[in-house]
mmCIF file of C-alpha atoms and ligand atoms in Angstrom:
data_model
loop_
_atom_site.group_PDB
_atom_site.id
_atom_site.type_symbol
_atom_site.label_atom_id
_atom_site.label_comp_id
_atom_site.label_asym_id
_atom_site.label_seq_id
_atom_site.Cartn_x
_atom_site.Cartn_y
_atom_site.Cartn_z
ATOM 1 C CA MET A 1 67.376 5.794 99.718
ATOM 2 C CA ARG A 2 66.520 8.373 97.194
ATOM 3 C CA HIS A 3 67.384 5.637 94.569
ATOM 4 C CA ASN A 4 64.769 3.249 95.452
ATOM 5 C CA VAL A 5 62.090 6.327 95.557
ATOM 6 C CA GLU A 6 62.981 7.382 92.223
ATOM 7 C CA ILE A 7 63.624 4.004 90.385
ATOM 8 C CA ASP A 8 60.151 3.079 91.572
ATOM 9 C CA ARG A 9 58.493 5.676 89.113
ATOM 10 C CA TYR A 10 60.447 4.050 86.368
ATOM 11 C CA TYR A 11 59.528 0.429 86.645
ATOM 12 C CA ASN A 12 57.447 -2.297 88.256
ATOM 13 C CA ASN A 13 59.138 -5.137 90.055
ATOM 14 C CA SER A 14 58.031 -7.738 87.427
ATOM 15 C CA TYR A 15 61.539 -8.633 86.436
ATOM 16 C CA ILE A 16 64.852 -9.253 87.825
ATOM 17 C CA HIS A 17 67.625 -6.885 86.468
ATOM 18 C CA LYS A 18 68.176 -3.453 87.871
ATOM 19 C CA PRO A 19 69.073 -0.918 85.488
ATOM 20 C CA ILE A 20 72.541 0.401 86.785
ATOM 21 C CA MET A 21 73.707 3.803 86.759
ATOM 22 C CA TRP A 22 70.130 4.782 85.195
ATOM 23 C CA ARG A 23 70.667 8.241 86.750
ATOM 24 C CA GLU A 24 73.840 9.118 85.211
ATOM 25 C CA ILE A 25 72.846 7.766 81.689
ATOM 26 C CA VAL A 26 70.048 9.558 81.863
ATOM 27 C CA ALA A 27 71.858 12.812 82.611
ATOM 28 C CA SER A 28 74.416 12.108 79.449
ATOM 29 C CA ILE A 29 71.290 12.116 77.581
ATOM 30 C CA GLU A 30 69.681 15.455 79.024
ATOM 31 C CA ASN A 31 72.908 17.138 78.631
ATOM 32 C CA SER A 32 73.491 16.417 75.132
ATOM 33 C CA SER A 33 73.078 18.860 72.112
ATOM 34 C CA LYS A 34 69.941 16.712 71.419
ATOM 35 C CA LYS A 35 68.746 16.932 74.867
ATOM 36 C CA GLY A 36 66.542 13.848 74.960
ATOM 37 C CA THR A 37 64.870 13.815 71.617
ATOM 38 C CA GLY A 38 65.798 11.557 68.868
ATOM 39 C CA VAL A 39 67.020 7.729 68.740
ATOM 40 C CA VAL A 40 68.932 5.720 71.181
ATOM 41 C CA VAL A 41 70.074 2.197 70.492
ATOM 42 C CA ASP A 42 70.252 -0.025 73.682
ATOM 43 C CA CYS A 43 72.891 -2.588 72.329
ATOM 44 C CA THR A 44 72.451 -4.968 75.326
ATOM 45 C CA LEU A 45 68.238 -4.897 75.857
ATOM 46 C CA GLY A 46 68.187 -7.954 78.519
ATOM 47 C CA GLU A 47 64.951 -7.663 80.117
ATOM 48 C CA GLY A 48 64.727 -4.110 79.375
ATOM 49 C CA GLY A 49 65.382 -2.043 82.376
ATOM 50 C CA HIS A 50 67.259 0.779 80.317
ATOM 51 C CA SER A 51 65.013 0.906 77.486
ATOM 52 C CA GLU A 52 62.121 1.339 79.872
ATOM 53 C CA VAL A 53 63.935 4.322 81.446
ATOM 54 C CA PHE A 54 64.560 5.772 78.201
ATOM 55 C CA LEU A 55 61.083 5.294 76.979
ATOM 56 C CA LYS A 56 59.487 6.608 80.352
ATOM 57 C CA HIS A 57 61.932 9.248 80.727
ATOM 58 C CA PHE A 58 62.201 11.042 77.442
ATOM 59 C CA GLU A 59 58.586 11.381 75.611
ATOM 60 C CA ASN A 60 60.231 12.239 72.343
ATOM 61 C CA ILE A 61 62.849 9.461 72.097
ATOM 62 C CA GLN A 62 62.502 5.868 70.189
ATOM 63 C CA VAL A 63 64.724 3.196 71.100
ATOM 64 C CA ILE A 64 66.037 0.497 68.798
ATOM 65 C CA ALA A 65 67.240 -2.591 70.905
ATOM 66 C CA PHE A 66 69.684 -5.411 70.200
ATOM 67 C CA GLU A 67 69.740 -8.695 72.128
ATOM 68 C CA ARG A 68 71.390 -11.977 71.402
ATOM 69 C CA ASP A 69 69.349 -14.059 73.344
ATOM 70 C CA PRO A 70 66.080 -14.643 72.303
ATOM 71 C CA GLN A 71 64.411 -16.061 75.414
ATOM 72 C CA ILE A 72 65.208 -12.497 77.544
ATOM 73 C CA LEU A 73 64.411 -10.611 74.324
ATOM 74 C CA GLU A 74 61.133 -11.946 74.471
ATOM 75 C CA ARG A 75 60.575 -11.013 78.117
ATOM 76 C CA ALA A 76 61.376 -7.680 77.386
ATOM 77 C CA ARG A 77 59.440 -7.464 73.990
ATOM 78 C CA LYS A 78 56.315 -8.258 75.933
ATOM 79 C CA ARG A 79 56.569 -5.776 78.500
ATOM 80 C CA LEU A 80 57.778 -2.641 76.342
ATOM 81 C CA SER A 81 55.358 -3.241 73.723
ATOM 82 C CA VAL A 82 52.809 -0.617 75.384
ATOM 83 C CA TYR A 83 55.598 1.760 73.906
ATOM 84 C CA GLY A 84 54.284 0.801 70.311
ATOM 85 C CA VAL A 85 56.314 2.056 67.513
ATOM 86 C CA ARG A 86 58.660 3.937 69.911
ATOM 87 C CA PHE A 87 60.283 0.765 70.771
ATOM 88 C CA ARG A 88 61.798 -1.795 68.357
ATOM 89 C CA CYS A 89 63.722 -4.654 68.873
ATOM 90 C CA ILE A 90 66.610 -6.962 66.884
ATOM 91 C CA ASN A 91 67.707 -10.374 67.840
ATOM 92 C CA ASP A 92 71.041 -10.349 66.743
ATOM 93 C CA ASN A 93 74.400 -9.381 68.008
ATOM 94 C CA PHE A 94 75.222 -5.962 68.464
ATOM 95 C CA SER A 95 78.446 -6.616 66.527
ATOM 96 C CA THR A 96 76.203 -6.421 63.651
ATOM 97 C CA ILE A 97 74.622 -2.923 64.324
ATOM 98 C CA GLY A 98 76.519 -1.655 61.056
ATOM 99 C CA GLU A 99 74.517 -3.896 58.998
ATOM 100 C CA HIS A 100 71.083 -3.467 60.634
ATOM 101 C CA LEU A 101 71.522 0.163 60.731
ATOM 102 C CA ALA A 102 72.930 0.895 57.641
ATOM 103 C CA GLU A 103 70.614 3.445 56.426
ATOM 104 C CA GLU A 104 70.143 5.200 59.568
ATOM 105 C CA ARG A 105 71.644 7.696 61.931
ATOM 106 C CA VAL A 106 71.036 7.556 65.829
ATOM 107 C CA ASP A 107 71.564 9.844 68.749
ATOM 108 C CA TYR A 108 72.789 7.836 71.675
ATOM 109 C CA ILE A 109 74.083 4.328 71.890
ATOM 110 C CA LEU A 110 74.394 2.321 75.260
ATOM 111 C CA TYR A 111 76.518 -0.935 75.713
ATOM 112 C CA ASP A 112 75.707 -2.688 79.013
ATOM 113 C CA PHE A 113 78.092 -5.548 78.743
ATOM 114 C CA GLY A 114 77.867 -8.924 80.152
ATOM 115 C CA ILE A 115 75.076 -10.961 80.919
ATOM 116 C CA SER A 116 71.862 -10.194 83.094
ATOM 117 C CA SER A 117 70.616 -11.072 86.330
ATOM 118 C CA PHE A 118 68.129 -13.186 84.626
ATOM 119 C CA HIS A 119 70.872 -15.259 82.993
ATOM 120 C CA LEU A 120 72.503 -15.528 86.660
ATOM 121 C CA ASP A 121 69.300 -16.252 88.674
ATOM 122 C CA ALA A 122 66.585 -17.710 86.616
ATOM 123 C CA SER A 123 67.811 -18.858 83.162
ATOM 124 C CA GLY A 124 68.838 -22.444 84.398
ATOM 125 C CA ARG A 125 71.733 -22.233 81.616
ATOM 126 C CA GLY A 126 74.450 -22.778 83.415
ATOM 127 C CA PHE A 127 75.924 -19.053 84.158
ATOM 128 C CA SER A 128 75.975 -19.358 87.809
ATOM 129 C CA PHE A 129 77.800 -21.905 90.277
ATOM 130 C CA ALA A 130 75.069 -21.700 92.804
ATOM 131 C CA GLY A 131 73.000 -24.147 91.942
ATOM 132 C CA ASP A 132 73.732 -27.377 89.617
ATOM 133 C CA GLU A 133 72.763 -26.711 86.269
ATOM 134 C CA PRO A 134 73.771 -28.175 82.606
ATOM 135 C CA LEU A 135 76.805 -26.418 81.298
ATOM 136 C CA ALA A 136 75.482 -24.423 78.317
ATOM 137 C CA MET A 137 76.194 -20.305 78.729
ATOM 138 C CA ASN A 138 75.454 -19.816 75.456
ATOM 139 C CA LEU A 139 73.701 -16.714 75.097
ATOM 140 C CA ASP A 140 72.006 -17.160 71.927
ATOM 141 C CA GLY A 141 71.124 -20.852 72.399
ATOM 142 C CA SER A 142 73.043 -22.040 69.791
ATOM 143 C CA GLY A 143 76.507 -22.988 68.542
ATOM 144 C CA MET A 144 79.293 -23.938 71.366
ATOM 145 C CA THR A 145 78.313 -24.642 74.702
ATOM 146 C CA ALA A 146 80.525 -24.404 78.050
ATOM 147 C CA GLU A 147 80.414 -28.250 78.092
ATOM 148 C CA ASP A 148 82.017 -28.613 74.678
ATOM 149 C CA VAL A 149 84.876 -26.134 75.948
ATOM 150 C CA VAL A 150 85.401 -28.119 79.234
ATOM 151 C CA ASN A 151 85.417 -31.675 77.616
ATOM 152 C CA SER A 152 87.181 -30.651 74.101
ATOM 153 C CA TYR A 153 89.475 -28.022 74.382
ATOM 154 C CA SER A 154 93.054 -28.947 74.896
ATOM 155 C CA GLU A 155 94.944 -28.239 78.251
ATOM 156 C CA THR A 156 97.044 -25.539 76.538
ATOM 157 C CA ASP A 157 93.717 -23.772 75.416
ATOM 158 C CA LEU A 158 91.913 -24.199 78.845
ATOM 159 C CA ARG A 159 95.181 -22.680 80.209
ATOM 160 C CA ARG A 160 94.936 -19.747 77.878
ATOM 161 C CA ILE A 161 91.466 -18.776 78.200
ATOM 162 C CA ILE A 162 91.449 -19.423 81.835
ATOM 163 C CA LYS A 163 94.355 -16.866 82.125
ATOM 164 C CA GLU A 164 93.267 -14.314 79.380
ATOM 165 C CA PHE A 165 89.624 -14.281 79.736
ATOM 166 C CA GLY A 166 89.507 -14.962 83.548
ATOM 167 C CA GLU A 167 92.824 -13.428 84.656
ATOM 168 C CA GLU A 168 92.946 -16.439 87.128
ATOM 169 C CA ARG A 169 96.332 -16.991 88.682
ATOM 170 C CA TRP A 170 95.842 -20.736 89.265
ATOM 171 C CA PHE A 171 95.117 -21.366 85.578
ATOM 172 C CA PRO A 172 97.726 -24.418 85.107
ATOM 173 C CA LYS A 173 96.505 -26.054 88.052
ATOM 174 C CA ILE A 174 92.494 -25.481 87.335
ATOM 175 C CA ALA A 175 93.396 -26.537 83.485
ATOM 176 C CA LYS A 176 95.122 -29.932 84.744
ATOM 177 C CA ALA A 177 91.915 -30.627 86.821
ATOM 178 C CA ILE A 178 89.568 -30.133 84.326
ATOM 179 C CA VAL A 179 91.553 -32.492 82.029
ATOM 180 C CA ASP A 180 92.366 -35.211 84.586
ATOM 181 C CA ARG A 181 88.579 -35.135 85.912
ATOM 182 C CA ARG A 182 87.091 -35.553 82.315
ATOM 183 C CA ALA A 183 89.650 -38.447 81.636
ATOM 184 C CA GLU A 184 86.977 -40.425 84.131
ATOM 185 C CA ALA A 185 83.953 -39.084 82.963
ATOM 186 C CA PRO A 186 82.348 -36.044 80.743
ATOM 187 C CA ILE A 187 81.777 -32.800 83.257
ATOM 188 C CA LYS A 188 78.263 -32.113 82.603
ATOM 189 C CA THR A 189 77.164 -29.514 85.255
ATOM 190 C CA THR A 190 78.128 -26.485 86.757
ATOM 191 C CA GLY A 191 78.341 -27.787 90.065
ATOM 192 C CA GLU A 192 80.863 -30.310 88.730
ATOM 193 C CA LEU A 193 82.660 -27.610 87.423
ATOM 194 C CA ALA A 194 82.570 -25.337 90.526
ATOM 195 C CA GLU A 195 83.906 -28.430 92.626
ATOM 196 C CA ILE A 196 86.972 -28.991 90.469
ATOM 197 C CA VAL A 197 87.975 -25.388 90.540
ATOM 198 C CA LEU A 198 87.427 -25.102 94.202
ATOM 199 C CA ARG A 199 89.415 -28.179 94.759
ATOM 200 C CA ALA A 200 92.335 -27.186 92.129
ATOM 201 C CA ILE A 201 92.919 -23.804 94.025
ATOM 202 C CA PRO A 202 94.634 -24.186 97.640
ATOM 203 C CA ARG A 203 92.221 -23.122 100.408
ATOM 204 C CA LYS A 204 94.253 -20.636 102.004
ATOM 205 C CA PHE A 205 94.020 -18.502 98.595
ATOM 206 C CA HIS A 206 90.304 -18.509 98.570
ATOM 207 C CA VAL A 207 89.161 -15.189 99.180
ATOM 208 C CA LYS A 208 86.267 -14.460 101.465
ATOM 209 C CA ASN A 209 82.698 -13.899 99.888
ATOM 210 C CA ILE A 210 84.209 -14.385 96.327
ATOM 211 C CA HIS A 211 83.576 -18.328 95.145
ATOM 212 C CA PRO A 212 86.719 -19.399 93.870
ATOM 213 C CA ALA A 213 85.136 -20.567 90.476
ATOM 214 C CA THR A 214 83.871 -17.200 89.673
ATOM 215 C CA ARG A 215 86.878 -16.062 87.306
ATOM 216 C CA VAL A 216 86.583 -19.636 85.318
ATOM 217 C CA PHE A 217 83.008 -19.150 84.702
ATOM 218 C CA GLN A 218 83.723 -15.641 83.516
ATOM 219 C CA ALA A 219 86.598 -17.060 81.184
ATOM 220 C CA ILE A 220 84.167 -19.986 79.741
ATOM 221 C CA ARG A 221 81.445 -17.662 79.249
ATOM 222 C CA ILE A 222 83.489 -15.129 77.348
ATOM 223 C CA GLU A 223 85.105 -17.778 75.121
ATOM 224 C CA VAL A 224 81.608 -19.443 74.361
ATOM 225 C CA ASN A 225 79.921 -16.281 73.393
ATOM 226 C CA GLY A 226 82.974 -14.602 71.479
ATOM 227 C CA GLU A 227 82.404 -11.408 74.004
ATOM 228 C CA LEU A 228 85.429 -9.370 73.660
ATOM 229 C CA ALA A 229 85.425 -9.434 69.551
ATOM 230 C CA ALA A 230 81.842 -8.584 69.715
ATOM 231 C CA ILE A 231 82.457 -5.644 71.793
ATOM 232 C CA GLN A 232 85.391 -4.623 69.485
ATOM 233 C CA ASP A 233 83.412 -4.830 66.632
ATOM 234 C CA GLY A 234 80.193 -3.548 68.256
ATOM 235 C CA LEU A 235 82.072 -0.398 69.403
ATOM 236 C CA LEU A 236 83.188 0.264 65.837
ATOM 237 C CA GLY A 237 79.850 -0.395 64.211
ATOM 238 C CA GLY A 238 78.108 1.809 66.712
ATOM 239 C CA PHE A 239 80.463 4.682 66.329
ATOM 240 C CA ASN A 240 79.795 4.643 62.439
ATOM 241 C CA VAL A 241 76.064 4.535 62.709
ATOM 242 C CA LEU A 242 76.220 7.582 65.416
ATOM 243 C CA ALA A 243 75.155 11.048 64.206
ATOM 244 C CA GLU A 244 77.808 13.922 64.781
ATOM 245 C CA ASP A 245 77.482 15.240 68.380
ATOM 246 C CA GLY A 246 75.961 11.812 69.220
ATOM 247 C CA ILE A 247 76.694 10.328 72.543
ATOM 248 C CA MET A 248 78.404 6.755 73.137
ATOM 249 C CA MET A 249 77.670 5.049 76.750
ATOM 250 C CA ALA A 250 79.745 2.051 77.603
ATOM 251 C CA MET A 251 79.488 0.177 80.850
ATOM 252 C CA SER A 252 81.883 -2.621 81.798
ATOM 253 C CA PHE A 253 82.069 -4.969 84.785
ATOM 254 C CA HIS A 254 85.479 -6.209 84.684
ATOM 255 C CA SER A 255 89.043 -4.858 83.195
ATOM 256 C CA LEU A 256 88.870 -6.813 80.073
ATOM 257 C CA GLU A 257 85.601 -5.217 78.833
ATOM 258 C CA ASP A 258 86.844 -1.786 80.103
ATOM 259 C CA ARG A 259 90.158 -2.094 78.421
ATOM 260 C CA ILE A 260 88.664 -2.438 74.970
ATOM 261 C CA ALA A 261 86.168 0.697 75.691
ATOM 262 C CA LYS A 262 89.000 2.890 77.238
ATOM 263 C CA ARG A 263 91.411 2.194 74.293
ATOM 264 C CA PHE A 264 88.563 2.669 71.755
ATOM 265 C CA PHE A 265 87.513 5.871 73.253
ATOM 266 C CA LYS A 266 91.246 7.194 73.510
ATOM 267 C CA ARG A 267 91.883 6.439 69.722
ATOM 268 C CA LEU A 268 89.025 8.197 68.640
ATOM 269 C CA LYS A 269 89.984 11.098 71.058
ATOM 270 C CA ASP A 270 93.575 10.737 69.558
ATOM 271 C CA GLY A 271 92.083 10.919 65.862
ATOM 272 C CA CYS A 272 93.874 7.425 65.090
ATOM 273 C CA LEU A 273 92.170 3.990 64.949
ATOM 274 C CA CYS A 274 95.177 2.149 63.142
ATOM 275 C CA GLY A 275 95.859 -0.947 64.728
ATOM 276 C CA LEU A 276 92.455 -1.424 65.599
ATOM 277 C CA ASP A 277 92.060 -3.991 62.643
ATOM 278 C CA GLY A 278 95.693 -3.624 61.517
ATOM 279 C CA LYS A 279 94.535 -2.653 58.032
ATOM 280 C CA TYR A 280 94.179 1.127 57.806
ATOM 281 C CA CYS A 281 95.720 4.143 59.432
ATOM 282 C CA VAL A 282 94.020 7.310 59.045
ATOM 283 C CA CYS A 283 96.140 8.989 61.774
ATOM 284 C CA THR A 284 95.109 12.851 61.129
ATOM 285 C CA GLY A 285 95.693 13.874 64.342
ATOM 286 C CA LYS A 286 92.229 15.534 64.363
ATOM 287 C CA PRO A 287 90.010 13.634 67.122
ATOM 288 C CA PHE A 288 86.794 12.025 65.885
ATOM 289 C CA GLY A 289 85.617 11.917 69.596
ATOM 290 C CA GLU A 290 85.744 13.816 72.785
ATOM 291 C CA ILE A 291 85.638 11.599 75.967
ATOM 292 C CA LEU A 292 83.272 13.284 78.675
ATOM 293 C CA THR A 293 84.074 11.046 81.350
ATOM 294 C CA ARG A 294 87.940 11.744 82.150
ATOM 295 C CA LYS A 295 87.552 9.028 84.592
ATOM 296 C CA PRO A 296 84.922 6.252 84.367
ATOM 297 C CA VAL A 297 81.899 6.892 86.371
ATOM 298 C CA MET A 298 81.088 4.691 89.525
ATOM 299 C CA ALA A 299 77.878 4.046 90.673
ATOM 300 C CA HIS A 300 76.741 5.931 93.551
ATOM 301 C CA GLU A 301 76.835 4.732 97.209
ATOM 302 C CA ASP A 302 72.873 4.510 97.330
ATOM 303 C CA GLU A 303 72.935 2.544 94.280
ATOM 304 C CA VAL A 304 75.472 0.079 95.517
ATOM 305 C CA ILE A 305 73.308 -0.514 98.701
ATOM 306 C CA TRP A 306 70.267 -1.071 96.624
ATOM 307 C CA ASN A 307 72.034 -2.991 93.969
ATOM 308 C CA SER A 308 75.161 -4.796 94.748
ATOM 309 C CA ARG A 309 75.919 -5.587 91.291
ATOM 310 C CA SER A 310 76.318 -2.303 90.399
ATOM 311 C CA ARG A 311 79.680 -2.007 92.817
ATOM 312 C CA SER A 312 81.785 -3.009 89.856
ATOM 313 C CA ALA A 313 80.410 -1.020 87.170
ATOM 314 C CA LYS A 314 82.353 1.651 85.197
ATOM 315 C CA LEU A 315 80.807 4.049 82.661
ATOM 316 C CA ARG A 316 82.524 5.736 80.162
ATOM 317 C CA VAL A 317 80.786 8.306 77.616
ATOM 318 C CA LEU A 318 82.153 9.801 74.435
ATOM 319 C CA LYS A 319 80.668 12.529 72.060
ATOM 320 C CA LYS A 320 81.162 11.778 68.396
ATOM 321 C CA LEU A 321 82.832 14.864 66.562
ATOM 322 C CA ARG A 322 83.025 13.667 63.342
ATOM 323 C CA ASP A 323 82.793 10.595 61.013
ATOM 324 C CA LEU A 324 85.954 8.153 60.693
ATOM 325 C CA ASP A 325 87.396 7.812 57.090
ATOM 326 C CA GLY A 326 85.112 6.118 54.744
ATOM 327 C CA LYS A 327 87.203 3.115 54.679
ATOM 328 C CA PHE A 328 86.199 2.182 58.012
ATOM 329 C CA LYS A 329 82.562 1.436 57.094
HETATM 330 C C1 SAM B 1 74.017 -6.393 81.518
HETATM 331 S S1 SAM B 1 72.467 -7.186 80.552
HETATM 332 C C2 SAM B 1 71.678 -5.722 80.054
HETATM 333 C C3 SAM B 1 70.633 -5.319 81.190
HETATM 334 C C4 SAM B 1 69.556 -3.967 80.493
HETATM 335 N N1 SAM B 1 70.499 -2.904 80.183
HETATM 336 C C5 SAM B 1 68.745 -3.835 81.541
HETATM 337 O O1 SAM B 1 68.550 -2.605 82.270
HETATM 338 O O2 SAM B 1 67.658 -4.468 81.772
HETATM 339 C C6 SAM B 1 73.399 -7.466 79.132
HETATM 340 C C7 SAM B 1 72.555 -8.063 78.144
HETATM 341 O O3 SAM B 1 73.258 -8.127 76.889
HETATM 342 C C8 SAM B 1 72.904 -9.337 76.000
HETATM 343 N N2 SAM B 1 74.349 -9.500 75.125
HETATM 344 C C9 SAM B 1 75.627 -9.538 75.726
HETATM 345 N N3 SAM B 1 76.450 -9.633 74.572
HETATM 346 C C10 SAM B 1 75.508 -9.306 73.554
HETATM 347 C C11 SAM B 1 75.873 -8.870 72.274
HETATM 348 N N4 SAM B 1 77.242 -9.152 71.885
HETATM 349 N N5 SAM B 1 74.785 -8.784 71.239
HETATM 350 C C12 SAM B 1 73.774 -8.308 71.964
HETATM 351 N N6 SAM B 1 73.051 -8.639 73.078
HETATM 352 C C13 SAM B 1 74.325 -9.264 74.063
HETATM 353 C C14 SAM B 1 72.905 -10.481 77.129
HETATM 354 O O4 SAM B 1 72.110 -11.430 76.417
HETATM 355 C C15 SAM B 1 72.238 -9.611 78.266
HETATM 356 O O5 SAM B 1 70.781 -9.844 78.308
#
């Protein structure tokens, strides 16, 4: 278990999340023209696993981190305060990166999409169906909750989000089951929702070792937090603040996230972002970026044994060649 031995040098066990593909990410930084000096933006700080690896591994690196969730950000801030001015964190959506860093140029950007192990295992905010928690699921602790979605969306809208954001084939039955149940009493907890989904999907279609509600929980979480739009905006905003020769690393955990990163990188490689927001076309045929991972990188098998959550991770890396047309900024 080479992975365990190496990782122990990088962090203690006082938090839950294990930084996925940290060796591959470190290698991407080491192999870049800046060779591990400069500024990294960690767009998804979580409990600070990757940020800590950067700070420990590269003496000459500074980290600026974004995190939507004030609770988890505080945990990371406390732990990483030992790095003083080398570490700075911003409690905001990474989609706002262009506004926060308008005057700066950074050398590396990491996106580790989705939620943290802390959210699933310890937040008590309804991300997991393992226990019976209030249906919240909002990362920044404000605005819409999962309870609002489940109890107030029309059946048509529930069908749409379960189909699009959960890629769940039983979406019509599940949406109907939710609407029928809430007509009796509002649905309040993860346990209730998980049970409704479990009953809506015919037993012979239950897949071994995967809870039938997995995709529905993913769909509702994506809807509550506007996750896909944030990724789209965050990638574009990040590219704009990246220096030439800078490295952009995007790690996804399901096909919806990965598709956005893959398309964005391809458009940069093709030198054409028209269609990204439908307003401008700057098709010059000259690439804006070079894709460094022809196929997405997957976690090595020793990491999957050490951390089963790394199994579905896909890492894509791009080098910036030149700025976009000014109109995109
Ligand atoms: C997979 S975890 C990151 C784990 C971290 N890389 C580590 O190794 O500890 C993703 C984190 O990003 C945060 N997050 C998700 N979407 C975000 C967004 N649009 N803006 C800022 N933070 C976001 C989540 O709250 C979560 O803490």
